[in-house]
mmCIF file of C-alpha atoms in Angstrom:
data_model
loop_
_atom_site.group_PDB
_atom_site.id
_atom_site.type_symbol
_atom_site.label_atom_id
_atom_site.label_comp_id
_atom_site.label_asym_id
_atom_site.label_seq_id
_atom_site.Cartn_x
_atom_site.Cartn_y
_atom_site.Cartn_z
ATOM 1 C CA MET R 92 0.311 0.233 -0.332
ATOM 2 C CA LEU R 93 2.617 2.846 0.985
ATOM 3 C CA ILE R 94 4.460 1.377 -2.599
ATOM 4 C CA ILE R 95 1.280 2.024 -4.046
ATOM 5 C CA MET R 96 1.017 5.753 -2.572
ATOM 6 C CA LYS R 97 4.241 6.315 -3.593
ATOM 7 C CA LEU R 98 3.663 6.135 -6.857
ATOM 8 C CA MET R 99 0.541 8.020 -7.298
ATOM 9 C CA ARG R 100 2.566 11.148 -5.281
ATOM 10 C CA ARG R 101 5.263 10.469 -8.027
ATOM 11 C CA VAL R 102 2.297 10.530 -10.754
ATOM 12 C CA SER R 103 1.224 13.388 -9.330
ATOM 13 C CA LEU R 104 4.252 15.530 -10.312
ATOM 14 C CA LEU R 105 4.221 14.756 -13.556
ATOM 15 C CA GLY R 106 3.188 17.344 -16.128
ATOM 16 C CA PRO R 107 4.788 20.195 -16.827
ATOM 17 C CA ALA R 108 6.822 18.507 -19.550
ATOM 18 C CA PHE R 109 3.936 17.162 -21.299
ATOM 19 C CA VAL R 110 2.672 20.842 -21.719
ATOM 20 C CA ALA R 111 6.161 22.044 -22.694
ATOM 21 C CA ALA R 112 6.333 18.648 -25.399
ATOM 22 C CA VAL R 113 3.275 19.848 -27.326
ATOM 23 C CA ALA R 114 5.688 23.055 -28.717
ATOM 24 C CA TYR R 115 7.896 20.247 -30.239
ATOM 25 C CA VAL R 116 4.569 18.591 -32.245
ATOM 26 C CA ASP R 117 3.335 21.990 -33.286
ATOM 27 C CA PRO R 118 2.310 21.729 -37.049
ATOM 28 C CA GLY R 119 5.788 23.600 -38.020
ATOM 29 C CA ASN R 120 7.084 20.054 -37.310
ATOM 30 C CA VAL R 121 4.804 18.597 -39.259
ATOM 31 C CA ALA R 122 5.389 20.896 -42.233
ATOM 32 C CA ALA R 123 9.027 20.164 -41.721
ATOM 33 C CA ASN R 124 9.061 16.602 -41.221
ATOM 34 C CA ILE R 125 6.401 16.003 -44.004
ATOM 35 C CA THR R 126 9.260 18.346 -46.568
ATOM 36 C CA ALA R 127 12.098 16.510 -45.282
ATOM 37 C CA GLY R 128 10.476 13.189 -45.767
ATOM 38 C CA ALA R 129 8.611 13.796 -49.377
ATOM 39 C CA ARG R 130 12.055 15.037 -50.849
ATOM 40 C CA TYR R 131 14.846 13.155 -49.530
ATOM 41 C CA GLY R 132 13.304 9.846 -48.333
ATOM 42 C CA PHE R 133 14.981 8.870 -44.549
ATOM 43 C CA LEU R 134 17.841 11.019 -44.792
ATOM 44 C CA LEU R 135 17.135 13.632 -42.196
ATOM 45 C CA ILE R 136 16.596 10.316 -39.563
ATOM 46 C CA TRP R 137 19.274 11.598 -37.579
ATOM 47 C CA VAL R 138 18.534 15.177 -37.748
ATOM 48 C CA LEU R 139 15.502 14.214 -35.169
ATOM 49 C CA VAL R 140 17.085 12.074 -33.225
ATOM 50 C CA LEU R 141 20.039 14.328 -32.397
ATOM 51 C CA ALA R 142 17.700 17.266 -31.737
ATOM 52 C CA ASN R 143 15.062 15.104 -29.568
ATOM 53 C CA ALA R 144 18.009 14.454 -27.397
ATOM 54 C CA MET R 145 19.449 17.576 -27.519
ATOM 55 C CA ALA R 146 15.852 18.927 -26.072
ATOM 56 C CA VAL R 147 15.537 16.556 -23.388
ATOM 57 C CA VAL R 148 18.490 18.147 -21.863
ATOM 58 C CA VAL R 149 18.138 21.243 -22.536
ATOM 59 C CA GLN R 150 14.410 21.149 -21.417
ATOM 60 C CA TYR R 151 15.482 19.505 -17.976
ATOM 61 C CA HIS R 152 17.816 21.973 -17.422
ATOM 62 C CA SER R 153 15.217 24.675 -18.082
ATOM 63 C CA ALA R 154 12.865 23.180 -15.679
ATOM 64 C CA LYS R 155 15.685 22.292 -12.383
ATOM 65 C CA LEU R 156 16.158 26.373 -13.254
ATOM 66 C CA GLY R 157 12.394 27.362 -11.987
ATOM 67 C CA ILE R 158 12.149 24.380 -9.520
ATOM 68 C CA VAL R 159 15.893 25.784 -7.668
ATOM 69 C CA THR R 160 15.081 29.441 -8.206
ATOM 70 C CA GLY R 161 11.542 29.614 -8.293
ATOM 71 C CA ARG R 162 11.716 31.773 -11.523
ATOM 72 C CA SER R 163 11.406 31.216 -14.981
ATOM 73 C CA LEU R 164 14.194 32.183 -17.356
ATOM 74 C CA PRO R 165 12.388 35.339 -18.895
ATOM 75 C CA ALA R 166 12.358 36.642 -14.985
ATOM 76 C CA LEU R 167 15.562 35.462 -14.280
ATOM 77 C CA LEU R 168 17.198 37.278 -17.092
ATOM 78 C CA GLY R 169 14.776 40.203 -16.859
ATOM 79 C CA ASP R 170 16.153 40.788 -13.138
ATOM 80 C CA THR R 171 20.279 40.321 -14.316
ATOM 81 C CA MET R 172 20.218 42.495 -17.737
ATOM 82 C CA PRO R 173 20.583 46.193 -18.020
ATOM 83 C CA ARG R 174 17.982 47.846 -19.678
ATOM 84 C CA THR R 175 19.102 48.362 -23.103
ATOM 85 C CA PRO R 176 19.994 44.523 -23.601
ATOM 86 C CA ARG R 177 17.207 43.427 -22.166
ATOM 87 C CA LEU R 178 15.116 45.076 -24.430
ATOM 88 C CA LEU R 179 17.177 44.071 -27.710
ATOM 89 C CA TYR R 180 16.778 40.399 -25.937
ATOM 90 C CA TRP R 181 12.867 40.895 -25.581
ATOM 91 C CA ILE R 182 12.804 41.888 -28.867
ATOM 92 C CA GLN R 183 14.302 38.666 -30.382
ATOM 93 C CA ALA R 184 12.313 36.619 -27.976
ATOM 94 C CA GLU R 185 8.739 38.255 -28.705
ATOM 95 C CA ILE R 186 10.099 36.931 -33.040
ATOM 96 C CA VAL R 187 10.598 33.808 -32.106
ATOM 97 C CA ALA R 188 7.088 33.902 -29.936
ATOM 98 C CA GLY R 189 5.602 35.176 -33.310
ATOM 99 C CA ALA R 190 6.890 32.810 -35.674
ATOM 100 C CA THR R 191 5.697 29.903 -33.278
ATOM 101 C CA ASP R 192 2.189 31.793 -33.518
ATOM 102 C CA ILE R 193 2.126 31.675 -37.302
ATOM 103 C CA ALA R 194 3.337 28.058 -37.498
ATOM 104 C CA GLU R 195 0.285 27.237 -35.151
ATOM 105 C CA VAL R 196 -2.433 29.636 -36.341
ATOM 106 C CA VAL R 197 -1.949 28.594 -39.817
ATOM 107 C CA GLY R 198 -1.731 24.619 -38.678
ATOM 108 C CA GLY R 199 -4.806 24.924 -36.890
ATOM 109 C CA ALA R 200 -6.587 26.559 -40.429
ATOM 110 C CA ILE R 201 -5.191 24.278 -42.532
ATOM 111 C CA ALA R 202 -6.780 21.147 -40.710
ATOM 112 C CA LEU R 203 -10.237 22.507 -40.827
ATOM 113 C CA ASN R 204 -9.530 23.544 -44.200
ATOM 114 C CA LEU R 205 -8.737 19.592 -44.919
ATOM 115 C CA LEU R 206 -11.933 18.130 -42.435
ATOM 116 C CA PHE R 207 -14.554 21.197 -43.208
ATOM 117 C CA ASP R 208 -13.228 22.861 -46.360
ATOM 118 C CA LEU R 209 -13.463 26.229 -44.695
ATOM 119 C CA PRO R 210 -11.966 28.974 -46.180
ATOM 120 C CA LEU R 211 -7.711 29.475 -44.449
ATOM 121 C CA LEU R 212 -9.057 32.689 -43.195
ATOM 122 C CA TRP R 213 -11.873 31.530 -41.532
ATOM 123 C CA GLY R 214 -9.534 28.648 -40.315
ATOM 124 C CA ALA R 215 -7.176 30.702 -38.409
ATOM 125 C CA ILE R 216 -10.052 33.083 -36.672
ATOM 126 C CA ILE R 217 -11.801 29.596 -35.521
ATOM 127 C CA THR R 218 -8.680 28.359 -34.255
ATOM 128 C CA GLY R 219 -7.290 31.414 -32.683
ATOM 129 C CA LEU R 220 -10.758 32.000 -31.080
ATOM 130 C CA VAL R 221 -10.446 28.030 -29.472
ATOM 131 C CA SER R 222 -7.113 29.154 -27.978
ATOM 132 C CA LEU R 223 -8.405 31.826 -26.420
ATOM 133 C CA LEU R 224 -11.319 28.978 -24.657
ATOM 134 C CA LEU R 225 -8.165 26.613 -23.448
ATOM 135 C CA LEU R 226 -5.947 29.791 -21.882
ATOM 136 C CA ALA R 227 -9.159 30.748 -20.111
ATOM 137 C CA ILE R 228 -8.890 27.267 -17.743
ATOM 138 C CA GLN R 229 -5.337 28.234 -17.366
ATOM 139 C CA GLY R 230 -5.365 30.848 -14.734
ATOM 140 C CA GLY R 231 -7.094 30.841 -11.157
ATOM 141 C CA GLY R 232 -5.275 27.881 -9.822
ATOM 142 C CA ARG R 233 -6.902 25.947 -12.803
ATOM 143 C CA GLN R 234 -3.393 24.619 -13.796
ATOM 144 C CA HIS R 235 -4.031 21.096 -13.656
ATOM 145 C CA ILE R 236 -7.129 21.760 -15.308
ATOM 146 C CA PHE R 237 -5.222 22.961 -18.643
ATOM 147 C CA GLU R 238 -2.276 20.477 -18.203
ATOM 148 C CA ARG R 239 -5.381 17.429 -18.623
ATOM 149 C CA VAL R 240 -6.741 18.861 -21.487
ATOM 150 C CA VAL R 241 -3.494 19.832 -23.509
ATOM 151 C CA ILE R 242 -1.994 16.348 -22.594
ATOM 152 C CA GLY R 243 -5.188 15.088 -23.847
ATOM 153 C CA LEU R 244 -4.809 16.481 -27.274
ATOM 154 C CA LEU R 245 -1.073 15.709 -26.981
ATOM 155 C CA LEU R 246 -2.299 12.395 -27.075
ATOM 156 C CA ILE R 247 -4.905 12.637 -30.327
ATOM 157 C CA ILE R 248 -1.686 14.222 -31.822
ATOM 158 C CA ALA R 249 0.335 10.634 -31.475
ATOM 159 C CA VAL R 250 -2.625 8.988 -32.936
ATOM 160 C CA GLY R 251 -3.329 11.526 -35.492
ATOM 161 C CA PHE R 252 -0.001 11.549 -36.863
ATOM 162 C CA LEU R 253 1.522 8.147 -36.084
ATOM 163 C CA ALA R 254 -1.860 5.749 -37.476
ATOM 164 C CA GLY R 255 -0.357 5.727 -41.220
ATOM 165 C CA LEU R 256 2.729 3.601 -40.022
ATOM 166 C CA VAL R 257 0.471 0.975 -38.950
ATOM 167 C CA ILE R 258 -1.470 1.121 -42.474
ATOM 168 C CA ASP R 259 1.830 1.030 -44.095
ATOM 169 C CA PRO R 260 5.053 0.018 -42.213
ATOM 170 C CA PRO R 261 8.245 0.860 -43.143
ATOM 171 C CA ASN R 262 11.047 -1.284 -43.531
ATOM 172 C CA PRO R 263 13.533 -1.480 -40.874
ATOM 173 C CA ALA R 264 17.279 -1.198 -42.413
ATOM 174 C CA GLU R 265 15.865 1.755 -44.765
ATOM 175 C CA VAL R 266 14.794 3.738 -41.779
ATOM 176 C CA ALA R 267 18.092 2.679 -40.050
ATOM 177 C CA THR R 268 20.068 4.279 -42.935
ATOM 178 C CA GLY R 269 18.728 7.729 -42.017
ATOM 179 C CA LEU R 270 20.631 7.483 -39.093
ATOM 180 C CA ILE R 271 23.823 7.839 -40.462
ATOM 181 C CA PRO R 272 24.399 11.891 -40.158
ATOM 182 C CA ARG R 273 25.292 13.532 -43.825
ATOM 183 C CA PHE R 274 23.485 15.938 -45.841
ATOM 184 C CA LYS R 275 22.975 16.227 -49.633
ATOM 185 C CA GLY R 276 23.214 19.652 -50.864
ATOM 186 C CA PRO R 277 22.309 23.368 -49.140
ATOM 187 C CA ASP R 278 18.297 22.385 -49.481
ATOM 188 C CA THR R 279 18.978 19.335 -46.814
ATOM 189 C CA VAL R 280 21.084 21.855 -44.762
ATOM 190 C CA MET R 281 17.610 24.313 -44.627
ATOM 191 C CA LEU R 282 15.480 21.679 -43.804
ATOM 192 C CA ALA R 283 17.839 20.490 -40.937
ATOM 193 C CA ALA R 284 17.856 24.057 -39.217
ATOM 194 C CA SER R 285 13.796 23.845 -39.502
ATOM 195 C CA MET R 286 13.983 20.439 -38.160
ATOM 196 C CA LEU R 287 16.165 21.495 -35.355
ATOM 197 C CA GLY R 288 13.844 24.753 -34.818
ATOM 198 C CA ALA R 289 10.953 22.682 -35.012
ATOM 199 C CA THR R 290 11.965 20.571 -32.065
ATOM 200 C CA VAL R 291 14.293 22.339 -30.030
ATOM 201 C CA MET R 292 11.782 25.414 -29.861
ATOM 202 C CA PRO R 293 13.049 28.808 -28.073
ATOM 203 C CA HIS R 294 9.662 29.647 -26.527
ATOM 204 C CA ALA R 295 9.690 25.454 -24.768
ATOM 205 C CA ILE R 296 12.734 27.003 -23.279
ATOM 206 C CA TYR R 297 10.768 29.781 -21.664
ATOM 207 C CA LEU R 298 8.326 27.985 -20.551
ATOM 208 C CA HIS R 299 9.249 25.483 -19.109
ATOM 209 C CA SER R 300 10.964 27.361 -16.203
ATOM 210 C CA THR R 301 7.315 28.841 -15.871
ATOM 211 C CA LEU R 302 5.111 25.566 -15.591
ATOM 212 C CA VAL R 303 6.952 24.163 -12.799
ATOM 213 C CA VAL R 304 7.012 27.517 -11.239
ATOM 214 C CA ASP R 305 3.453 27.807 -11.175
ATOM 215 C CA ARG R 306 2.848 24.612 -10.533
ATOM 216 C CA PHE R 307 5.469 24.208 -7.173
ATOM 217 C CA GLY R 308 5.439 27.348 -6.452
ATOM 218 C CA ASP R 309 4.480 26.706 -3.201
ATOM 219 C CA LYS R 310 5.934 23.336 -3.329
ATOM 220 C CA GLY R 311 5.221 21.005 -0.700
ATOM 221 C CA HIS R 312 7.680 18.373 -2.100
ATOM 222 C CA SER R 313 11.356 18.545 -1.144
ATOM 223 C CA THR R 314 13.891 20.178 -4.093
ATOM 224 C CA LYS R 315 15.418 16.857 -4.758
ATOM 225 C CA GLU R 316 11.947 15.063 -4.524
ATOM 226 C CA LEU R 317 10.740 17.418 -7.589
ATOM 227 C CA ILE R 318 14.104 17.227 -9.704
ATOM 228 C CA HIS R 319 13.658 13.381 -9.603
ATOM 229 C CA SER R 320 10.522 13.097 -10.598
ATOM 230 C CA THR R 321 11.268 15.903 -13.855
ATOM 231 C CA LYS R 322 13.632 13.342 -14.781
ATOM 232 C CA VAL R 323 11.226 11.492 -15.276
ATOM 233 C CA ASP R 324 8.835 14.120 -16.864
ATOM 234 C CA VAL R 325 11.143 15.123 -19.485
ATOM 235 C CA VAL R 326 12.293 12.343 -20.825
ATOM 236 C CA GLY R 327 8.254 10.326 -20.691
ATOM 237 C CA ALA R 328 7.306 13.424 -22.309
ATOM 238 C CA LEU R 329 10.155 14.108 -24.807
ATOM 239 C CA ILE R 330 10.534 10.390 -26.533
ATOM 240 C CA LEU R 331 6.731 10.574 -26.908
ATOM 241 C CA ALA R 332 7.136 13.898 -28.933
ATOM 242 C CA GLY R 333 10.509 12.414 -30.780
ATOM 243 C CA LEU R 334 8.765 9.002 -31.702
ATOM 244 C CA VAL R 335 5.676 11.350 -33.179
ATOM 245 C CA ASN R 336 8.384 13.733 -35.355
ATOM 246 C CA ILE R 337 10.082 10.760 -36.393
ATOM 247 C CA GLY R 338 7.040 8.358 -37.261
ATOM 248 C CA LEU R 339 6.380 12.087 -39.630
ATOM 249 C CA LEU R 340 9.391 12.041 -41.352
ATOM 250 C CA VAL R 341 8.943 8.191 -41.837
ATOM 251 C CA VAL R 342 5.376 8.368 -42.850
ATOM 252 C CA ALA R 343 6.220 10.829 -45.544
ATOM 253 C CA ALA R 344 9.749 8.903 -46.614
ATOM 254 C CA ASN R 345 7.816 5.786 -47.180
ATOM 255 C CA SER R 346 4.550 6.311 -48.320
ATOM 256 C CA LEU R 347 5.181 9.857 -50.112
ATOM 257 C CA PHE R 348 8.492 9.646 -51.161
ATOM 258 C CA GLY R 349 8.794 10.956 -55.104
ATOM 259 C CA VAL R 350 4.930 11.565 -55.130
ATOM 260 C CA GLU R 351 4.022 15.069 -56.651
ATOM 261 C CA GLY R 352 3.426 17.744 -54.520
ATOM 262 C CA THR R 353 3.689 15.845 -51.087
ATOM 263 C CA ASP R 354 5.774 18.593 -49.785
ATOM 264 C CA SER R 355 3.046 20.982 -48.759
ATOM 265 C CA ILE R 356 0.349 19.218 -45.983
ATOM 266 C CA GLU R 357 -2.186 19.577 -47.633
ATOM 267 C CA GLY R 358 -0.700 17.644 -51.012
ATOM 268 C CA ALA R 359 0.511 15.337 -48.374
ATOM 269 C CA HIS R 360 -2.813 15.091 -47.042
ATOM 270 C CA ARG R 361 -4.027 13.893 -50.623
ATOM 271 C CA ALA R 362 -1.464 11.460 -50.879
ATOM 272 C CA ILE R 363 -1.944 10.037 -47.424
ATOM 273 C CA VAL R 364 -5.514 9.588 -48.605
ATOM 274 C CA GLU R 365 -4.802 7.512 -51.546
ATOM 275 C CA ASN R 366 -2.237 5.619 -50.458
ATOM 276 C CA LEU R 367 -3.589 5.193 -47.131
ATOM 277 C CA GLY R 368 -7.047 5.925 -47.441
ATOM 278 C CA SER R 369 -9.564 8.007 -46.227
ATOM 279 C CA GLY R 370 -9.601 6.909 -42.892
ATOM 280 C CA ILE R 371 -6.448 7.797 -42.335
ATOM 281 C CA GLY R 372 -6.262 11.132 -43.970
ATOM 282 C CA PHE R 373 -8.788 12.148 -41.645
ATOM 283 C CA ILE R 374 -7.258 10.740 -38.314
ATOM 284 C CA PHE R 375 -3.726 13.032 -39.893
ATOM 285 C CA ALA R 376 -5.752 16.155 -40.112
ATOM 286 C CA ILE R 377 -7.989 15.665 -36.189
ATOM 287 C CA GLY R 378 -3.783 15.413 -35.517
ATOM 288 C CA LEU R 379 -3.161 18.334 -36.962
ATOM 289 C CA LEU R 380 -6.151 20.178 -35.536
ATOM 290 C CA ALA R 381 -5.302 19.317 -32.253
ATOM 291 C CA SER R 382 -1.584 20.487 -32.535
ATOM 292 C CA GLY R 383 -2.728 24.088 -33.399
ATOM 293 C CA LEU R 384 -4.984 24.263 -30.973
ATOM 294 C CA ALA R 385 -2.829 22.972 -28.109
ATOM 295 C CA SER R 386 0.108 24.331 -29.002
ATOM 296 C CA THR R 387 -1.205 27.674 -30.062
ATOM 297 C CA SER R 388 -2.491 28.362 -26.328
ATOM 298 C CA VAL R 389 1.256 26.951 -25.438
ATOM 299 C CA GLY R 390 2.703 29.359 -27.355
ATOM 300 C CA ALA R 391 0.545 32.305 -25.987
ATOM 301 C CA TYR R 392 1.672 31.286 -22.471
ATOM 302 C CA ALA R 393 5.195 31.266 -23.098
ATOM 303 C CA GLY R 394 4.718 34.699 -24.845
ATOM 304 C CA SER R 395 2.900 36.334 -22.133
ATOM 305 C CA GLU R 396 6.004 34.620 -19.555
ATOM 306 C CA ILE R 397 8.444 36.581 -21.919
ATOM 307 C CA MET R 398 7.182 39.819 -21.658
ATOM 308 C CA ARG R 399 6.069 39.457 -17.844
ATOM 309 C CA GLY R 400 9.455 38.264 -16.828
ATOM 310 C CA LEU R 401 12.190 40.426 -19.001
ATOM 311 C CA LEU R 402 10.157 43.552 -19.383
ATOM 312 C CA HIS R 403 7.818 43.472 -15.907
ATOM 313 C CA ILE R 404 4.304 44.143 -17.596
ATOM 314 C CA ASN R 405 1.908 41.641 -16.841
ATOM 315 C CA VAL R 406 -0.506 42.128 -19.871
ATOM 316 C CA PRO R 407 -3.483 39.912 -19.269
ATOM 317 C CA ILE R 408 -2.984 36.346 -21.276
ATOM 318 C CA LEU R 409 -6.040 36.511 -23.326
ATOM 319 C CA ALA R 410 -5.777 40.406 -24.228
ATOM 320 C CA ARG R 411 -2.431 39.263 -25.364
ATOM 321 C CA ARG R 412 -3.497 36.421 -27.293
ATOM 322 C CA LEU R 413 -5.694 39.046 -28.941
ATOM 323 C CA VAL R 414 -3.235 40.953 -30.570
ATOM 324 C CA THR R 415 -0.782 37.929 -31.168
ATOM 325 C CA LEU R 416 -3.319 36.458 -33.575
ATOM 326 C CA ILE R 417 -3.053 39.228 -36.275
ATOM 327 C CA PRO R 418 0.142 38.484 -38.362
ATOM 328 C CA ALA R 419 -0.766 35.170 -38.865
ATOM 329 C CA ILE R 420 -4.051 36.568 -40.388
ATOM 330 C CA LEU R 421 -3.083 38.849 -41.726
ATOM 331 C CA ILE R 422 -0.190 36.275 -43.513
ATOM 332 C CA ILE R 423 -3.052 34.154 -44.412
ATOM 333 C CA ALA R 424 -4.891 36.967 -45.687
ATOM 334 C CA TRP R 425 -2.110 38.021 -47.854
ATOM 335 C CA GLY R 426 -2.032 34.131 -49.524
ATOM 336 C CA ALA R 427 1.215 33.597 -49.163
ATOM 337 C CA ASP R 428 1.609 30.003 -49.459
ATOM 338 C CA PRO R 429 1.167 27.932 -46.147
ATOM 339 C CA THR R 430 3.174 25.189 -45.617
ATOM 340 C CA MET R 431 6.315 27.801 -46.635
ATOM 341 C CA SER R 432 5.138 29.793 -44.245
ATOM 342 C CA LEU R 433 5.280 26.971 -41.673
ATOM 343 C CA VAL R 434 9.154 26.049 -42.646
ATOM 344 C CA TRP R 435 10.508 29.173 -42.299
ATOM 345 C CA SER R 436 8.622 30.106 -39.361
ATOM 346 C CA GLN R 437 10.434 27.241 -38.274
ATOM 347 C CA VAL R 438 13.457 28.134 -39.649
ATOM 348 C CA LEU R 439 13.106 31.730 -37.896
ATOM 349 C CA LEU R 440 13.131 29.570 -34.581
ATOM 350 C CA SER R 441 15.959 27.952 -35.178
ATOM 351 C CA VAL R 442 17.919 31.335 -35.251
ATOM 352 C CA GLY R 443 15.979 31.824 -32.085
ATOM 353 C CA ILE R 444 17.388 28.880 -30.362
ATOM 354 C CA PRO R 445 21.111 30.292 -28.828
ATOM 355 C CA PHE R 446 19.302 33.127 -27.600
ATOM 356 C CA ALA R 447 17.580 30.690 -24.987
ATOM 357 C CA VAL R 448 20.022 27.422 -24.524
ATOM 358 C CA ILE R 449 23.052 29.765 -24.204
ATOM 359 C CA PRO R 450 22.195 32.105 -20.821
ATOM 360 C CA LEU R 451 20.108 28.796 -19.799
ATOM 361 C CA PHE R 452 23.592 26.849 -19.273
ATOM 362 C CA TRP R 453 25.534 29.412 -17.881
ATOM 363 C CA ALA R 454 22.172 30.295 -15.547
ATOM 364 C CA THR R 455 22.220 26.479 -14.355
ATOM 365 C CA ALA R 456 26.078 26.454 -14.141
ATOM 366 C CA SER R 457 26.381 29.207 -12.004
ATOM 367 C CA LYS R 458 26.593 28.219 -8.004
ATOM 368 C CA LYS R 459 25.480 31.712 -7.237
ATOM 369 C CA VAL R 460 22.216 31.199 -8.699
ATOM 370 C CA MET R 461 21.826 27.238 -8.743
ATOM 371 C CA GLY R 462 23.590 26.816 -5.275
ATOM 372 C CA GLU R 463 24.342 23.210 -4.860
ATOM 373 C CA TYR R 464 22.248 22.461 -7.740
ATOM 374 C CA ALA R 465 24.779 23.993 -10.113
ATOM 375 C CA THR R 466 25.487 22.246 -12.483
ATOM 376 C CA GLY R 467 29.017 20.112 -12.658
ATOM 377 C CA THR R 468 32.346 20.384 -15.065
ATOM 378 C CA LYS R 469 31.076 17.007 -17.190
ATOM 379 C CA THR R 470 27.577 18.589 -18.201
ATOM 380 C CA ASN R 471 28.940 21.879 -18.560
ATOM 381 C CA VAL R 472 31.120 20.164 -20.771
ATOM 382 C CA MET R 473 27.785 18.167 -22.495
ATOM 383 C CA ASN R 474 25.898 21.441 -22.748
ATOM 384 C CA VAL R 475 28.889 23.433 -24.216
ATOM 385 C CA VAL R 476 28.801 20.690 -26.567
ATOM 386 C CA ILE R 477 24.971 20.908 -27.298
ATOM 387 C CA ALA R 478 25.278 24.986 -27.733
ATOM 388 C CA ALA R 479 27.846 24.814 -30.312
ATOM 389 C CA ILE R 480 26.260 22.043 -32.517
ATOM 390 C CA VAL R 481 23.407 24.846 -32.679
ATOM 391 C CA ILE R 482 25.327 27.777 -33.455
ATOM 392 C CA ALA R 483 26.715 25.351 -35.880
ATOM 393 C CA LEU R 484 23.260 24.866 -38.023
ATOM 394 C CA ASN R 485 22.248 28.336 -37.759
ATOM 395 C CA LEU R 486 25.617 29.521 -38.852
ATOM 396 C CA ALA R 487 25.448 26.911 -41.928
ATOM 397 C CA LEU R 488 21.500 28.268 -42.613
ATOM 398 C CA VAL R 489 22.614 31.349 -42.702
ATOM 399 C CA LEU R 490 25.952 30.858 -45.145
#
């Protein structure tokens, strides 16, 4: 009985990482991974495996920072940076958050178009309005409810995007060839950076430290217990997100490779219907809709904390959500290609990753900030390698 009670106590501490993990399976991931699989087969699977491994490390450090200090990463930087650098840092963080909003709202609009033939503009508006409803349950001590709703959507996303593997399973030997690190021309470098930006998400780094502060602010648990539970939370959540991302690329590589027009979500959906059946196509569209709704709510949550932490301005999250919907709706109204908007939004996110990762690793290595929980030498070396890989990919993208 004591073991069961202890297990239930541990399970009750899980949740924040699964909310952050939604950012890793947003519509931008769908566009980047389907484009990679449809154009280049299994070639870039290694990018997703590497990115997901780095994401586990990064998200754990973000959560650990929040647990130990009781402050989010944006709040910590807002308290320590001089005014001018802080404003510049806030601008780039808001650009990143804006890119996230574009991906999520556009993705939801595409899903509603596929399901109900709604015009993209109306789909974007509906996605935004539903995200407002989801955000309305986030505050006022209702963190657990928000977590459960988002985790439920995460499970729908997983089923929606992985169903195709059941109908048309790939050859394991062919999948394994994608684990060998290599590129094939400049376009694959751009796609790799896009996939990295869709996997290691800057706003998820800012958000995770906020989630644990909001959930465990009054603690009631020891710091060591929370850190241990966070390891389980992060590994479980990121394994699920990683499987979804890799599954998306494998579905595209296995069932859509070489099929004309499949490097767009709409084209991929048509090909899925033709090759795997209308049922799988419907499930895929439902997964895409769940992805857009969940990730746009999580993205707005992160953007609100970025502003509050860096500028010490507490704008109501629903009001902020209304304002941040405008760029995505304007892009759709302008007639930009939806899938390429998603891919380029992920490239922009990729450029923002170093600005989140480097301060995070600096803070968690600082004894002044973390005390006895500061990271050790071996971990710091690993973190430097991760930061170097991220920066190198971004430089390759720019060049």
